[in-house]
């Protein structure tokens, strides 16, 4: 790794000033699980590392009076999936945060880092977008908010300007009879990058009919993408198989994947449908109050069942 | 050129607690915690494997959490408490995990072993009686190219038995 300057500001305004002094040559450091790999490999060259873990706004989870949850951009995954309000209100975010890397990665990697890294395969991005999350950004000209669904603009590219800092992610207040689910396909049980993944969020009425839905895919386009047609396919239904099949067809039509070492175009198009169907079915079941295990617990549950 | 050299040798004082002992060292900001441990502090028990967060050979505990020391800057360790493989065994003895790894022959070349022991010791702190699947899930970030993992998983479960019997005694 080339030498760099290391600074550790204590406030958002200091951090923004330190980024603005070296446009494009300074980068915020949260968990470092992407940034340090990029610096070591030479894929990214910068002069200044701005460690944001000394800034309370970036390292705390706050539950607002209205029930919305503001997650500091540098809060590591293990704190996210251990937080009672996030467990209760945003199961799809828990699904995703629990399968980012292994335990050592989850000790450092953050939702904000996953978002700013802007990988087409980011696991937490579709889960946050489906939950209706908003990115809270600070810059030299003030603060702005961007929906997570619109944050990524291309592989490794985001709406964030070089002098801006992602401060936190706000999840809207959870409502009754809503739930979410995220899952991905990988060839092993854990510690891998999605070949394809889907996050879904739904709201049900008192009769169990879907009134609102959101579906996002990962690893099948240059950025995580929304699939409004898949959401429309289940609205007005109870998630019967015909509706889920229609949603799956919409997801296959929306997927624009590439062939690479992890999967082919044909496999990823197919998986887009399968993952969408399962994510929607899981979200609907959870909104009804049923327990649907996330990928991190599914393996354990399966083998316990086999043992009995 | 002189300015570049001056910049590249700018070192930062890092004060940390490592295995219970206060430690002070000078690190360049570009050096990882792994490099600081091995090259500055001569604590070579922590191993370098992939150096990009995939293999877990360099795992240490920092601030009470398991981390890949190859993905932590040494300067980030300032003010932190760190446990490395050198801090696992009690004075004059072995940690039950180390005993179990020997009894179960859970190692061959040994490069991955410090990372497995540090990771497994954190698992047993959180979960004193893990199932086989819980052991495999927790250790998914540690790679071993020799054993095929079965001996390692058996050793961790054996260690959990040793430790629970020890607590009951």
Short mmCIF file of C-alpha atoms in Angstrom, two decimals:
data_model
loop_
_atom_site.label_atom_id
_atom_site.label_comp_id
_atom_site.label_asym_id
_atom_site.label_seq_id
_atom_site.Cartn_x
_atom_site.Cartn_y
_atom_site.Cartn_z
CA UNK A 1 0.00 0.00 0.00
CA UNK A 2 1.29 3.49 -0.83
CA UNK A 3 1.72 5.76 2.11
CA UNK A 4 -1.24 7.84 3.13
CA UNK A 5 -2.09 10.45 5.68
CA UNK A 6 -4.38 9.22 8.46
CA UNK A 7 -6.79 11.61 10.12
CA UNK A 8 -9.51 10.91 12.66
CA UNK A 9 -11.97 13.83 12.91
CA UNK A 10 -14.44 14.09 15.77
CA UNK A 11 -17.28 15.76 13.91
CA UNK A 12 -19.10 15.61 10.57
CA UNK A 13 -18.08 19.17 9.65
CA UNK A 14 -14.39 18.41 10.29
CA UNK A 15 -14.65 15.24 8.20
CA UNK A 16 -16.29 17.09 5.31
CA UNK A 17 -13.56 19.77 5.42
CA UNK A 18 -10.85 17.08 5.38
CA UNK A 19 -12.49 15.39 2.37
CA UNK A 20 -13.03 18.71 0.57
CA UNK A 21 -9.34 19.69 0.91
CA UNK A 22 -8.33 16.77 -1.32
CA UNK A 23 -11.14 16.19 -3.81
CA UNK A 24 -11.00 12.61 -5.06
CA UNK A 25 -7.77 11.98 -3.13
CA UNK A 26 -9.33 11.52 0.30
CA UNK A 27 -11.69 8.72 1.28
CA UNK A 28 -13.73 7.96 4.38
CA UNK A 29 -12.64 4.84 6.29
CA UNK A 30 -15.33 2.95 8.17
CA UNK A 31 -14.70 -0.81 8.52
CA UNK A 32 -12.04 -0.84 5.81
CA UNK A 33 -13.11 -4.23 4.45
CA UNK A 34 -13.41 -2.80 0.92
CA UNK A 35 -11.20 0.32 1.12
CA UNK A 36 -8.07 -1.37 2.50
CA UNK A 37 -8.33 -4.17 -0.06
CA UNK A 38 -8.57 -1.54 -2.84
CA UNK A 39 -5.62 0.46 -1.49
CA UNK A 40 -3.43 -2.61 -1.06
CA UNK A 41 -4.16 -3.87 -4.57
CA UNK A 42 -3.57 -0.42 -6.10
CA UNK A 43 -7.10 -0.31 -7.50
CA UNK A 44 -7.64 2.94 -5.60
CA UNK A 45 -4.99 5.58 -4.95
CA UNK A 46 -5.57 8.28 -2.36
CA UNK A 47 -3.47 10.64 -0.21
CA UNK A 48 -5.66 10.80 2.87
CA UNK A 49 -7.68 8.30 4.86
CA UNK A 50 -10.41 9.96 6.92
CA UNK A 51 -11.29 7.55 9.73
CA UNK A 52 -14.90 8.40 10.57
CA UNK A 53 -15.24 6.09 13.56
CA UNK A 54 -14.55 8.91 16.02
CA UNK A 55 -17.75 10.72 14.94
CA UNK A 56 -20.80 9.88 17.07
CA UNK A 57 -23.28 10.54 14.20
CA UNK A 58 -21.59 7.78 12.18
CA UNK A 59 -21.14 5.24 14.97
CA UNK A 60 -24.51 5.23 16.74
CA UNK A 61 -27.94 3.73 16.12
CA UNK A 62 -30.74 6.07 17.16
CA UNK A 63 -34.44 5.28 17.37
CA UNK A 64 -36.45 8.47 16.73
CA UNK A 65 -39.67 9.38 18.53
CA UNK A 66 -41.67 8.47 15.40
CA UNK A 67 -40.12 4.97 15.34
CA UNK A 68 -37.74 5.53 12.43
CA UNK A 69 -34.23 4.19 12.98
CA UNK A 70 -31.11 6.14 12.03
CA UNK A 71 -28.08 3.88 11.60
CA UNK A 72 -24.70 5.64 11.57
CA UNK A 73 -22.89 4.94 8.31
CA UNK A 74 -19.93 3.30 10.08
CA UNK A 75 -21.89 1.07 12.49
CA UNK A 76 -20.58 -2.47 11.95
CA UNK A 77 -22.94 -5.24 10.81
CA UNK A 78 -22.84 -7.09 14.14
CA UNK A 79 -24.29 -4.05 15.92
CA UNK A 80 -26.97 -3.74 13.24
CA UNK A 81 -28.11 -7.35 13.57
CA UNK A 82 -27.96 -7.22 17.38
CA UNK A 83 -30.19 -4.13 17.67
CA UNK A 84 -33.71 -4.87 19.01
CA UNK A 85 -35.48 -2.13 16.98
CA UNK A 86 -33.88 -3.29 13.73
CA UNK A 87 -34.60 -6.94 14.51
CA UNK A 88 -38.25 -6.07 15.20
CA UNK A 89 -38.89 -3.68 12.34
CA UNK A 90 -36.59 -4.57 9.46
CA UNK A 91 -36.06 -8.34 9.19
CA UNK A 92 -34.83 -8.02 5.59
CA UNK A 93 -31.99 -5.75 6.72
CA UNK A 94 -31.11 -8.30 9.41
CA UNK A 95 -31.09 -11.07 6.75
CA UNK A 96 -28.58 -9.07 4.69
CA UNK A 97 -26.36 -7.71 7.49
CA UNK A 98 -26.00 -11.26 8.89
CA UNK A 99 -24.50 -12.67 5.68
CA UNK A 100 -21.98 -9.96 4.74
CA UNK A 101 -18.68 -11.86 4.79
CA UNK A 102 -17.91 -13.95 7.87
CA UNK A 103 -17.88 -13.07 11.58
CA UNK A 104 -14.58 -11.13 11.40
CA UNK A 105 -15.84 -9.03 8.47
CA UNK A 106 -19.12 -8.37 10.30
CA UNK A 107 -17.08 -6.99 13.22
CA UNK A 108 -16.00 -4.09 10.99
CA UNK A 109 -18.05 -3.84 7.76
CA UNK A 110 -20.94 -1.36 7.78
CA UNK A 111 -24.16 -0.73 5.85
CA UNK A 112 -22.80 2.71 4.91
CA UNK A 113 -19.60 1.20 3.59
CA UNK A 114 -21.52 -1.38 1.55
CA UNK A 115 -23.56 1.46 0.04
CA UNK A 116 -20.62 3.81 -0.68
CA UNK A 117 -18.58 0.97 -2.19
CA UNK A 118 -21.40 0.68 -4.72
CA UNK A 119 -20.68 -2.89 -5.76
CA UNK A 120 -23.30 -4.33 -8.15
CA UNK A 121 -23.41 -7.32 -5.76
CA UNK A 122 -23.88 -5.42 -2.48
CA UNK A 123 -26.07 -7.56 -0.22
CA UNK A 124 -27.38 -4.87 2.10
CA UNK A 125 -28.31 -2.35 -0.63
CA UNK A 126 -31.46 -4.13 -1.94
CA UNK A 127 -32.54 -4.88 1.63
CA UNK A 128 -32.26 -1.20 2.58
CA UNK A 129 -33.85 0.02 -0.65
CA UNK A 130 -36.78 -2.37 -0.20
CA UNK A 131 -37.22 -1.06 3.35
CA UNK A 132 -37.56 2.47 1.94
CA UNK A 133 -34.27 3.63 3.46
CA UNK A 134 -32.88 7.12 2.88
CA UNK A 135 -29.19 8.09 2.82
CA UNK A 136 -28.36 11.16 4.93
CA UNK A 137 -25.47 13.04 3.31
CA UNK A 138 -23.40 15.98 4.59
CA UNK A 139 -21.34 18.24 2.35
CA UNK A 140 -19.70 21.66 2.36
CA UNK A 141 -22.94 23.23 1.12
CA UNK A 142 -25.13 21.54 3.72
CA UNK A 143 -27.06 18.33 4.11
CA UNK A 144 -29.13 16.39 1.59
CA UNK A 145 -31.11 13.17 1.50
CA UNK A 146 -31.12 10.57 -1.28
CA UNK A 147 -33.21 7.40 -1.30
CA UNK A 148 -30.94 4.34 -1.04
CA UNK A 149 -32.74 3.07 -4.18
CA UNK A 150 -31.14 5.94 -6.14
CA UNK A 151 -27.74 6.05 -4.42
CA UNK A 152 -25.74 3.78 -6.72
CA UNK A 153 -25.18 5.01 -10.28
CA UNK A 154 -22.80 2.36 -11.70
CA UNK A 155 -20.25 -0.24 -10.59
CA UNK A 156 -18.36 1.49 -7.76
CA UNK A 157 -20.14 4.76 -8.60
CA UNK A 158 -22.58 6.63 -6.37
CA UNK A 159 -24.31 10.02 -6.11
CA UNK A 160 -21.81 10.99 -3.40
CA UNK A 161 -19.56 13.90 -4.45
CA UNK A 162 -15.86 13.65 -3.44
CA UNK A 163 -16.39 16.32 -0.75
CA UNK A 164 -19.51 14.69 0.66
CA UNK A 165 -19.86 12.23 3.53
CA UNK A 166 -22.54 9.59 4.03
CA UNK A 167 -23.51 10.23 7.66
CA UNK A 168 -26.29 7.72 8.26
CA UNK A 169 -29.08 5.63 6.81
CA UNK A 170 -32.63 6.25 7.98
CA UNK A 171 -35.14 3.43 7.95
CA UNK A 172 -38.75 4.67 8.04
CA UNK A 173 -40.91 3.88 11.06
CA UNK A 174 -42.16 0.29 10.80
CA UNK A 175 -45.91 -0.14 10.28
CA UNK A 176 -48.20 -2.97 11.38
CA UNK A 177 -48.64 -5.84 8.87
CA UNK A 178 -45.47 -4.98 6.96
CA UNK A 179 -42.32 -7.08 6.67
CA UNK A 180 -39.30 -7.71 4.49
CA UNK A 181 -36.98 -10.51 3.44
CA UNK A 182 -33.61 -10.67 1.70
CA UNK A 183 -31.90 -13.72 0.29
CA UNK A 184 -29.22 -14.54 -2.24
CA UNK A 185 -27.92 -17.50 -4.18
CA UNK A 186 -24.32 -18.57 -3.49
CA UNK A 187 -22.66 -21.93 -4.19
CA UNK A 188 -21.67 -22.45 -0.54
CA UNK A 189 -23.60 -21.87 2.67
CA UNK A 190 -21.91 -18.66 3.77
CA UNK A 191 -18.96 -16.28 3.25
CA UNK A 192 -19.51 -15.64 -0.46
CA UNK A 193 -20.64 -12.96 -2.91
CA UNK A 194 -24.14 -13.13 -4.37
CA UNK A 195 -24.56 -14.73 -7.79
CA UNK A 196 -27.98 -13.08 -7.59
CA UNK A 197 -30.04 -11.77 -4.69
CA UNK A 198 -33.44 -10.22 -4.01
CA UNK A 199 -34.92 -8.07 -1.28
CA UNK A 200 -38.66 -7.58 -0.89
CA UNK A 201 -40.87 -5.49 1.36
CA UNK A 202 -44.66 -5.78 1.57
CA UNK A 203 -47.62 -4.23 3.39
CA UNK A 204 -50.80 -6.25 3.95
CA UNK A 205 -54.35 -5.11 4.76
CA UNK A 206 -56.37 -6.73 7.54
CA UNK A 207 -57.47 -9.48 5.11
CA UNK A 208 -53.89 -10.41 4.27
CA UNK A 209 -54.04 -8.81 0.81
CA UNK A 210 -50.85 -7.08 -0.37
CA UNK A 211 -51.47 -3.33 -0.64
CA UNK A 212 -47.90 -2.15 -1.25
CA UNK A 213 -44.69 -3.90 -2.27
CA UNK A 214 -41.11 -3.18 -3.27
CA UNK A 215 -38.63 -5.56 -4.90
CA UNK A 216 -34.92 -4.95 -5.50
CA UNK A 217 -32.34 -7.26 -7.09
CA UNK A 218 -28.59 -7.42 -6.62
CA UNK A 219 -25.76 -8.80 -8.77
CA UNK A 220 -27.83 -8.82 -11.97
CA UNK A 221 -27.17 -5.27 -13.29
CA UNK A 222 -24.50 -2.53 -13.02
CA UNK A 223 -26.19 -1.47 -9.76
CA UNK A 224 -28.78 -3.01 -7.46
CA UNK A 225 -32.09 -2.38 -9.28
CA UNK A 226 -35.73 -1.96 -8.37
CA UNK A 227 -38.35 -4.08 -10.14
CA UNK A 228 -41.64 -2.18 -9.88
CA UNK A 229 -43.40 -4.68 -12.16
CA UNK A 230 -42.61 -7.51 -9.74
CA UNK A 231 -44.09 -5.45 -6.92
CA UNK A 232 -47.21 -4.67 -9.00
CA UNK A 233 -47.68 -8.38 -9.73
CA UNK A 234 -48.38 -9.17 -6.07
CA UNK A 235 -50.40 -6.08 -5.13
CA UNK A 236 -54.05 -7.03 -4.69
CA UNK A 237 -53.16 -10.69 -4.11
CA UNK A 238 -52.36 -12.82 -1.06
CA UNK A 239 -49.14 -13.99 -2.67
CA UNK A 240 -50.69 -16.99 -4.43
CA UNK A 241 -48.36 -18.93 -6.69
CA UNK A 242 -49.74 -17.31 -9.89
CA UNK A 243 -48.92 -13.86 -8.50
CA UNK A 244 -45.45 -14.96 -7.40
CA UNK A 245 -44.83 -16.50 -10.83
CA UNK A 246 -45.80 -13.21 -12.47
CA UNK A 247 -43.43 -11.36 -10.14
CA UNK A 248 -40.67 -13.82 -11.02
CA UNK A 249 -41.28 -13.25 -14.75
CA UNK A 250 -41.04 -9.48 -14.19
CA UNK A 251 -37.73 -9.93 -12.33
CA UNK A 252 -36.30 -12.10 -15.11
CA UNK A 253 -37.29 -9.43 -17.63
CA UNK A 254 -35.67 -6.65 -15.55
CA UNK A 255 -32.37 -8.47 -14.90
CA UNK A 256 -29.50 -7.31 -17.13
CA UNK A 257 -26.64 -9.43 -15.78
CA UNK A 258 -23.18 -10.25 -17.11
CA UNK A 259 -21.37 -13.56 -17.26
CA UNK A 260 -18.38 -13.69 -14.91
CA UNK A 261 -16.56 -16.17 -12.65
CA UNK A 262 -19.55 -16.37 -10.30
CA UNK A 263 -22.30 -17.10 -12.82
CA UNK A 264 -23.59 -16.85 -16.35
CA UNK A 265 -26.22 -14.53 -17.79
CA UNK A 266 -28.70 -17.40 -18.16
CA UNK A 267 -28.16 -18.57 -14.59
CA UNK A 268 -28.54 -15.08 -13.17
CA UNK A 269 -31.70 -14.34 -15.16
CA UNK A 270 -33.19 -17.59 -13.90
CA UNK A 271 -32.07 -16.88 -10.32
CA UNK A 272 -33.58 -13.38 -10.44
CA UNK A 273 -36.98 -15.01 -10.77
CA UNK A 274 -36.35 -17.65 -8.10
CA UNK A 275 -34.94 -15.17 -5.57
CA UNK A 276 -37.77 -12.68 -6.20
CA UNK A 277 -40.39 -15.34 -5.66
CA UNK A 278 -38.80 -16.53 -2.42
CA UNK A 279 -38.13 -13.00 -1.12
CA UNK A 280 -41.76 -11.97 -1.72
CA UNK A 281 -43.15 -15.20 -0.26
CA UNK A 282 -40.92 -14.75 2.80
CA UNK A 283 -41.86 -11.09 3.26
CA UNK A 284 -45.59 -11.89 2.95
CA UNK A 285 -45.32 -14.78 5.44
CA UNK A 286 -43.45 -12.57 7.90
CA UNK A 287 -46.04 -9.80 7.49
CA UNK A 288 -48.64 -12.42 8.52
CA UNK A 289 -46.58 -13.09 11.64
CA UNK A 290 -44.99 -16.35 10.53
CA UNK A 291 -41.33 -17.08 11.29
CA UNK A 292 -39.23 -17.22 8.15
CA UNK A 293 -35.54 -17.90 8.90
CA UNK A 294 -32.87 -15.77 7.29
CA UNK A 295 -30.05 -17.50 5.39
CA UNK A 296 -27.82 -17.31 8.48
CA UNK A 297 -30.31 -19.36 10.52
CA UNK A 298 -31.86 -21.45 7.73
CA UNK A 299 -28.89 -23.81 7.58
CA UNK A 300 -29.00 -24.42 11.31
CA UNK A 301 -32.76 -24.94 11.38
CA UNK A 302 -32.56 -27.46 8.53
CA UNK A 303 -29.95 -29.60 10.23
CA UNK A 304 -31.70 -29.45 13.61
CA UNK A 305 -34.82 -30.74 11.89
CA UNK A 306 -32.80 -33.58 10.37
CA UNK A 307 -31.43 -34.51 13.80
CA UNK A 308 -34.87 -34.97 15.38
CA UNK B 1 11.75 13.67 -3.97
CA UNK B 2 12.92 14.72 -0.54
CA UNK B 3 9.40 15.81 0.31
CA UNK B 4 8.01 12.45 -0.78
CA UNK B 5 10.55 10.61 1.35
CA UNK B 6 9.79 12.83 4.31
CA UNK B 7 6.10 12.12 3.87
CA UNK B 8 6.52 8.39 3.45
CA UNK B 9 8.44 8.07 6.68
CA UNK B 10 5.97 10.04 8.77
CA UNK B 11 5.18 7.74 11.63
CA UNK B 12 2.43 7.92 14.18
CA UNK B 13 2.65 6.92 17.82
CA UNK B 14 0.18 4.15 18.60
CA UNK B 15 -0.67 3.20 22.16
CA UNK B 16 -2.66 0.03 22.66
CA UNK B 17 -3.17 -2.78 25.13
CA UNK B 18 -2.09 -6.07 23.63
CA UNK B 19 -2.77 -9.27 25.56
CA UNK B 20 -3.23 -7.20 28.70
CA UNK B 21 0.08 -5.33 28.39
CA UNK B 22 0.32 -1.63 27.50
CA UNK B 23 2.26 -1.32 24.23
CA UNK B 24 3.55 1.74 22.40
CA UNK B 25 4.90 1.64 18.86
CA UNK B 26 5.54 3.85 15.82
CA UNK B 27 3.57 2.95 12.72
CA UNK B 28 3.28 4.34 9.23
CA UNK B 29 -0.40 4.98 8.46
CA UNK B 30 -0.22 2.56 5.52
CA UNK B 31 0.83 -0.36 7.70
CA UNK B 32 -1.88 -2.81 8.65
CA UNK B 33 -2.32 -4.03 12.20
CA UNK B 34 -1.03 -7.39 10.93
CA UNK B 35 2.19 -5.77 9.69
CA UNK B 36 2.57 -3.84 12.94
CA UNK B 37 2.16 -6.99 15.03
CA UNK B 38 4.59 -9.05 12.98
CA UNK B 39 7.18 -6.55 11.70
CA UNK B 40 7.28 -3.91 14.43
CA UNK B 41 6.31 -5.84 17.57
CA UNK B 42 7.81 -9.20 16.47
CA UNK B 43 4.59 -10.95 17.45
CA UNK B 44 4.72 -13.48 14.65
CA UNK B 45 2.06 -15.84 16.01
CA UNK B 46 -0.53 -13.99 13.90
CA UNK B 47 -0.14 -15.23 10.32
CA UNK B 48 -0.54 -13.59 6.95
CA UNK B 49 -2.59 -15.65 4.51
CA UNK B 50 -4.55 -13.92 1.76
CA UNK B 51 -4.18 -10.38 3.14
CA UNK B 52 -7.62 -9.42 1.81
CA UNK B 53 -10.05 -10.66 4.43
CA UNK B 54 -10.92 -14.06 2.99
CA UNK B 55 -8.83 -16.56 4.96
CA UNK B 56 -8.89 -15.51 8.64
CA UNK B 57 -5.25 -16.54 9.31
CA UNK B 58 -4.60 -13.05 10.75
CA UNK B 59 -7.67 -12.89 12.98
CA UNK B 60 -7.29 -11.08 16.30
CA UNK B 61 -9.77 -9.64 18.77
CA UNK B 62 -9.93 -5.84 18.86
CA UNK B 63 -12.38 -3.91 21.02
CA UNK B 64 -14.08 -7.19 21.95
CA UNK B 65 -14.75 -8.18 18.32
CA UNK B 66 -13.09 -10.67 16.03
CA UNK B 67 -11.42 -8.78 13.13
CA UNK B 68 -9.12 -9.54 10.21
CA UNK B 69 -5.92 -7.73 11.27
CA UNK B 70 -4.94 -7.43 7.58
CA UNK B 71 -7.96 -5.13 7.12
CA UNK B 72 -7.24 -2.85 10.08
CA UNK B 73 -4.70 -0.04 9.92
CA UNK B 74 -2.17 -0.20 12.74
CA UNK B 75 -2.99 3.41 13.61
CA UNK B 76 -6.61 2.41 14.15
CA UNK B 77 -5.44 0.27 17.07
CA UNK B 78 -4.65 3.42 19.06
CA UNK B 79 -6.49 3.25 22.39
CA UNK B 80 -7.78 -0.25 21.65
CA UNK B 81 -7.46 -3.50 23.56
CA UNK B 82 -6.26 -6.37 21.40
CA UNK B 83 -5.92 -10.11 21.95
CA UNK B 84 -3.68 -12.13 19.64
CA UNK B 85 -2.85 -15.83 19.59
CA UNK B 86 0.01 -15.06 22.01
CA UNK B 87 -2.59 -14.02 24.59
CA UNK B 88 -4.81 -17.09 24.37
CA UNK B 89 -2.95 -19.59 26.59
CA UNK B 90 -2.82 -19.13 30.37
CA UNK B 91 0.68 -18.75 31.84
CA UNK B 92 2.52 -22.05 31.77
CA UNK B 93 -0.32 -23.98 30.11
CA UNK B 94 -2.53 -24.35 27.09
CA UNK B 95 -6.01 -23.07 26.32
CA UNK B 96 -8.50 -25.95 26.08
CA UNK B 97 -8.76 -25.20 22.35
CA UNK B 98 -5.01 -25.71 21.97
CA UNK B 99 -5.21 -28.99 23.91
CA UNK B 100 -8.15 -30.13 21.78
CA UNK B 101 -6.41 -29.18 18.52
CA UNK B 102 -3.45 -31.36 19.54
CA UNK B 103 -5.63 -34.27 20.69
CA UNK B 104 -7.79 -34.18 17.55
CA UNK B 105 -4.81 -33.56 15.20
CA UNK B 106 -6.68 -30.52 13.91
CA UNK B 107 -3.71 -29.07 12.08
CA UNK B 108 -1.11 -30.05 9.56
CA UNK B 109 1.00 -27.18 8.23
CA UNK B 110 -0.21 -24.90 11.02
CA UNK B 111 -0.44 -21.59 9.16
CA UNK B 112 -4.19 -21.29 9.65
CA UNK B 113 -4.14 -22.57 13.25
CA UNK B 114 -3.63 -19.29 15.16
CA UNK B 115 -6.56 -17.72 13.27
CA UNK B 116 -8.79 -20.73 13.93
CA UNK B 117 -7.91 -20.75 17.65
CA UNK B 118 -8.52 -17.01 18.06
CA UNK B 119 -11.82 -17.23 16.12
CA UNK B 120 -12.98 -20.32 17.99
CA UNK B 121 -12.11 -18.78 21.36
CA UNK B 122 -14.47 -15.90 20.52
CA UNK B 123 -17.20 -18.36 19.51
CA UNK B 124 -16.89 -20.19 22.84
CA UNK B 125 -17.12 -16.87 24.70
CA UNK B 126 -20.46 -16.15 22.97
CA UNK B 127 -21.74 -19.73 22.87
CA UNK B 128 -20.29 -22.24 25.33
CA UNK B 129 -22.09 -25.21 23.70
CA UNK B 130 -22.22 -24.65 19.95
CA UNK B 131 -23.74 -27.17 17.55
CA UNK B 132 -21.62 -28.47 14.70
CA UNK B 133 -23.41 -26.11 12.31
CA UNK B 134 -22.83 -23.16 14.60
CA UNK B 135 -19.11 -24.00 14.69
CA UNK B 136 -18.99 -24.31 10.90
CA UNK B 137 -20.93 -21.06 10.40
CA UNK B 138 -18.74 -19.12 12.85
CA UNK B 139 -15.53 -20.45 11.28
CA UNK B 140 -16.66 -19.88 7.68
CA UNK B 141 -14.22 -16.96 7.48
CA UNK B 142 -11.24 -19.20 8.32
CA UNK B 143 -9.72 -21.27 5.53
CA UNK B 144 -7.64 -24.44 5.99
CA UNK B 145 -6.12 -26.23 3.00
CA UNK B 146 -4.85 -29.25 4.94
CA UNK B 147 -7.43 -30.78 7.24
CA UNK B 148 -10.70 -30.70 5.33
CA UNK B 149 -12.14 -28.98 8.43
CA UNK B 150 -13.69 -32.03 10.11
CA UNK B 151 -10.84 -32.37 12.61
CA UNK B 152 -11.00 -28.65 13.37
CA UNK B 153 -14.75 -28.73 13.96
CA UNK B 154 -14.36 -31.80 16.19
CA UNK B 155 -11.58 -30.08 18.13
CA UNK B 156 -13.68 -26.96 18.78
CA UNK B 157 -16.59 -29.09 20.01
CA UNK B 158 -14.20 -31.14 22.14
CA UNK B 159 -12.79 -27.90 23.62
CA UNK B 160 -16.30 -26.73 24.46
CA UNK B 161 -16.81 -30.03 26.34
CA UNK B 162 -13.50 -29.60 28.21
CA UNK B 163 -14.41 -26.04 29.18
CA UNK B 164 -17.92 -26.91 30.38
CA UNK B 165 -16.62 -29.81 32.47
CA UNK B 166 -13.98 -27.44 33.85
CA UNK B 167 -16.68 -24.97 34.87
CA UNK B 168 -18.72 -27.65 36.61
CA UNK B 169 -15.72 -28.98 38.57
#
